[in-house]
Amino acid sequence: MPVAAKKSARRRRVEPELIFGDLWTFDPAPESADPKLQTRYKLFIGGKLVSHKRGRYFESINPATEKPLAEIALASAQDVDAAYAAASAVAPVWANFPGAERGKYLYRLARLLQDRAREFAVAEMLDGGKPIKESRDFDVPMAAAHFFYHAGWADKLAYAFPGATPVPHGVVGQVIPWNFPLLMLAWKLAPALACGNTVVLKPAETTSLTAMKFAESVMEAGLPAGVVNIVTGAGETGAAVVNHPRASKVAFTGSTAVGQHIMRATAGTGKKLTLELGRKAANIVFEDAPLDQAVEGIVNGIFFNQGHVCCAGSRLLVQEGVEEAVLKRLKNRVRMLRVGDPMDKNTDIGAINSKAQLAKITELVQSGVEEGAEVYQPECELPKSGWFFKPTLFSGVEQSHRIAREDVFGPVLSILTFRTVDEAIEKANNTAYGLSAGVWTDKGSRILKMSTALKAGVVWANTYNKFNPASPLGGYKESGFGREGGKQGLGDYVKLT
Amino acid sequence: MPSGAAAFRRLFSEIGTVDMVGVEERVAKYGTRSVKTGSKIMGLTLATSMVDLTTLEGKDTSGKVRALCVKAVHPHDDTEIPPVAAVCVYPSMVKHARAALGEGASVRIASVATAFPSGQAPLRTRLAEVKAAVADGADEIDMVINRGAFLSGEFSRMQDEISAVVEACAASTLKVILETSELETYDNIRAASFLAMEVLREGDFIKTSTGKTSSNATLGNNQVMLDAIRDFYMDTGTAIAMQPAGGIKSGKQALTFLIAVKETLGDQWLNNKRYRFGASSLLNDLLRQIVKMKTGTYPAPYDFSEASGAY
């Protein structure tokens, strides 16, 4: 008897496991608001929806179903020319409006966005693939917040730049990305309009719908014709917007490759330029960090918006002593994420924005496996149709791996380790990019040290992916230059005399 | 008190700390989960089976306890609605509850002992109270920790007292009330949870509050304790159960707490052996919501027996 007892005591303890099964599942909870989409969208030029010259259309696809949502006009160089003509014609008028008057229109736009928040949230979800809870709780309210914030600045510009006279640039050409279509539109339009510029804006080709819906709001708000012009299309249209001789300032958010191209094209033209480009942000977890909250922040940092976030914390640097503890918690947390129909209110991770992006993510993940990093994906069923990708964790990643260097722009986290503070700083800064970073520690003095040592435009401490219209965002190195939001963001939309 | 501070520092370096902002951000997300139709009925039914139907008043009588027991066994005429998990009464009322429920009842009898709610009585008095309640037929004992000992860093004293109560409980389940509102910080709630769990047996509970102070169970302190239970389970393999108590009054609140359990500890904790609600007015709202889900109309609060709210 004692022998048997000894044996069982010596038997290896079974590793305790948590079971996240189907004991109590959530029923489908689809959002029911009508996005009020039209079947075909024209261009918005000179305050009117106008047919374009060559009459070609392209389809905007719902990435969750691969079905077309609407036809979008493909603007040619001629159309862009017409947009610039309209913007130039009204530019002096708009610039001479009293600030309070410009503010009035911005307040109106903000309120109209709030009035139609549900409708915009559903349209944004359908077009971009992001889960409804994110477009509803983040994209649309933040977009409205940007208009409210900049509406307040419109009549106070003199106080933003004491001792100088701020003068608008004139016509601004803006090209925005597909990850936060409406929010990026707000980031670009609101400060430009508040400062007295007129705008020609091109949304990303895969996500034009909310921009065109916004055009309806611009008409409803009664903005002077030509102050806002929206032209839709792909790369060629974008090039026409950027290269147009009447653009006195160009603002671009997107990939570093295109940004470099734009920089070459605008060199020597006298155009003012701001770029917000690629990123490979480091999220640094020290041993004394509150681990559960750090894990929550890591998850929020990389899986928010399927990882299609300019600030995504895609490189996790964990201090060696807590690597195992963090990884264990992270795996359990990732098992809880619900991947699937973006329409469902309980979905945490929606669809990848485009087939091309899905292919790029798949290719980079494959390279990670081949280069020897250890991959973890939770067991979850992906929808049969649509472009989806499982949340993916790579542990044992080395600095030289492609997944540690290249911008995946998807739900893929690379986990590296470090031993000392200096090593963390060195690894975090060992990248061509520098848009954002996160630091998790209980020690306040270390936060201050890290925030100056990290070469990143924003450093979050014990939190991640926090945005506010009053807080400027922008990059170091190949992540671009110029700031968006806050007083610093305003400065990029005025000339100081 | 330097010795107390050092004790806390040692403990925190072992079990880790909690970030308040992060916890509250996490739990806010539970409220955005959308529980519909079948899953809502199931969640409400599950919550009903987890209720510790409670009466802890100076004016309690044997008659009131008897009525409570009848309600606990038979909350509603709908046969799909299960009995609640337990009735919770003062030690002097245990014998009345046992008489009403009979031996071997499925509804358990829980009794708050150890000079509830303050715990400010000599240890031998508290232990005698526990033994008396167990002798009268209590299946579960709800004790309060010695907050004074904990806050001054006398952890072994706090743990020794719990151990003594464990012994006095014999076969009865022990539920250790941390009284979170008197512990001040999430860090302390995590610390007290670990200290209690280290001396508890598998299946014993840690519980948020007595319901007798200004603030009771919140999603935040529920989360901190669930995280602690998970960490302790992953480290030791010992599964400790959890009970938020006080302040949970609506079915919707209960569902949000259950989502926290589902997403933190998983399926193994979604039963009344591992998770409970200590509440008095919650039960009728659960019933009302279930009836609404099944019939499409809200009954009036007074349609339910033992309705205690104002109407």
PDB file of C-alpha atoms in Angstrom, chain A residues 24-32 118 132-133 136-137 338 343-348, chain B residues 28-41 252 255-256 259 262-263 293:
ATOM      1  CA  TRP A  24     -22.167  28.652 -22.656  1.00  0.00           C
ATOM      2  CA  THR A  25     -21.854  30.168 -26.111  1.00  0.00           C
ATOM      3  CA  PHE A  26     -23.064  33.483 -27.422  1.00  0.00           C
ATOM      4  CA  ASP A  27     -25.855  33.446 -29.973  1.00  0.00           C
ATOM      5  CA  PRO A  28     -25.375  35.579 -33.077  1.00  0.00           C
ATOM      6  CA  ALA A  29     -25.850  39.254 -32.260  1.00  0.00           C
ATOM      7  CA  PRO A  30     -25.759  41.017 -35.606  1.00  0.00           C
ATOM      8  CA  GLU A  31     -25.912  44.784 -35.782  1.00  0.00           C
ATOM      9  CA  SER A  32     -29.113  45.712 -37.558  1.00  0.00           C
ATOM     10  CA  ARG A 118     -24.680  53.953 -36.330  1.00  0.00           C
ATOM     11  CA  ILE A 132     -18.690  46.465 -35.530  1.00  0.00           C
ATOM     12  CA  LYS A 133     -17.770  47.012 -31.891  1.00  0.00           C
ATOM     13  CA  ARG A 136     -19.024  51.745 -33.301  1.00  0.00           C
ATOM     14  CA  ASP A 137     -16.940  52.402 -30.168  1.00  0.00           C
ATOM     15  CA  ARG A 338     -13.597  35.673 -31.260  1.00  0.00           C
ATOM     16  CA  MET A 343     -21.249  42.328 -38.208  1.00  0.00           C
ATOM     17  CA  ASP A 344     -21.582  40.389 -34.949  1.00  0.00           C
ATOM     18  CA  LYS A 345     -21.348  42.585 -31.868  1.00  0.00           C
ATOM     19  CA  ASN A 346     -19.259  39.970 -30.065  1.00  0.00           C
ATOM     20  CA  THR A 347     -16.589  39.656 -32.735  1.00  0.00           C
ATOM     21  CA  ASP A 348     -13.122  40.710 -31.566  1.00  0.00           C
TER      22      ASP A 348
ATOM     23  CA  ALA B  28     -15.580  47.500 -19.187  1.00  0.00           C
ATOM     24  CA  LYS B  29     -15.281  45.250 -22.238  1.00  0.00           C
ATOM     25  CA  TYR B  30     -17.382  42.540 -20.586  1.00  0.00           C
ATOM     26  CA  GLY B  31     -20.284  44.958 -20.592  1.00  0.00           C
ATOM     27  CA  THR B  32     -20.094  45.320 -24.373  1.00  0.00           C
ATOM     28  CA  ARG B  33     -20.673  41.605 -24.951  1.00  0.00           C
ATOM     29  CA  SER B  34     -24.096  41.064 -26.432  1.00  0.00           C
ATOM     30  CA  VAL B  35     -25.948  38.088 -24.972  1.00  0.00           C
ATOM     31  CA  LYS B  36     -29.086  37.265 -26.940  1.00  0.00           C
ATOM     32  CA  THR B  37     -31.973  34.788 -27.116  1.00  0.00           C
ATOM     33  CA  GLY B  38     -30.989  31.226 -26.171  1.00  0.00           C
ATOM     34  CA  SER B  39     -27.656  32.154 -24.673  1.00  0.00           C
ATOM     35  CA  LYS B  40     -29.370  34.794 -22.569  1.00  0.00           C
ATOM     36  CA  ILE B  41     -31.905  32.319 -21.170  1.00  0.00           C
ATOM     37  CA  LYS B 252     -27.876  42.040 -16.714  1.00  0.00           C
ATOM     38  CA  LEU B 255     -24.617  38.088 -16.948  1.00  0.00           C
ATOM     39  CA  THR B 256     -21.693  40.506 -17.143  1.00  0.00           C
ATOM     40  CA  ILE B 259     -18.942  36.652 -18.963  1.00  0.00           C
ATOM     41  CA  LYS B 262     -16.286  32.530 -18.953  1.00  0.00           C
ATOM     42  CA  GLU B 263     -13.441  34.585 -20.384  1.00  0.00           C
ATOM     43  CA  MET B 293     -37.391  36.095 -22.594  1.00  0.00           C
TER      44      MET B 293
END
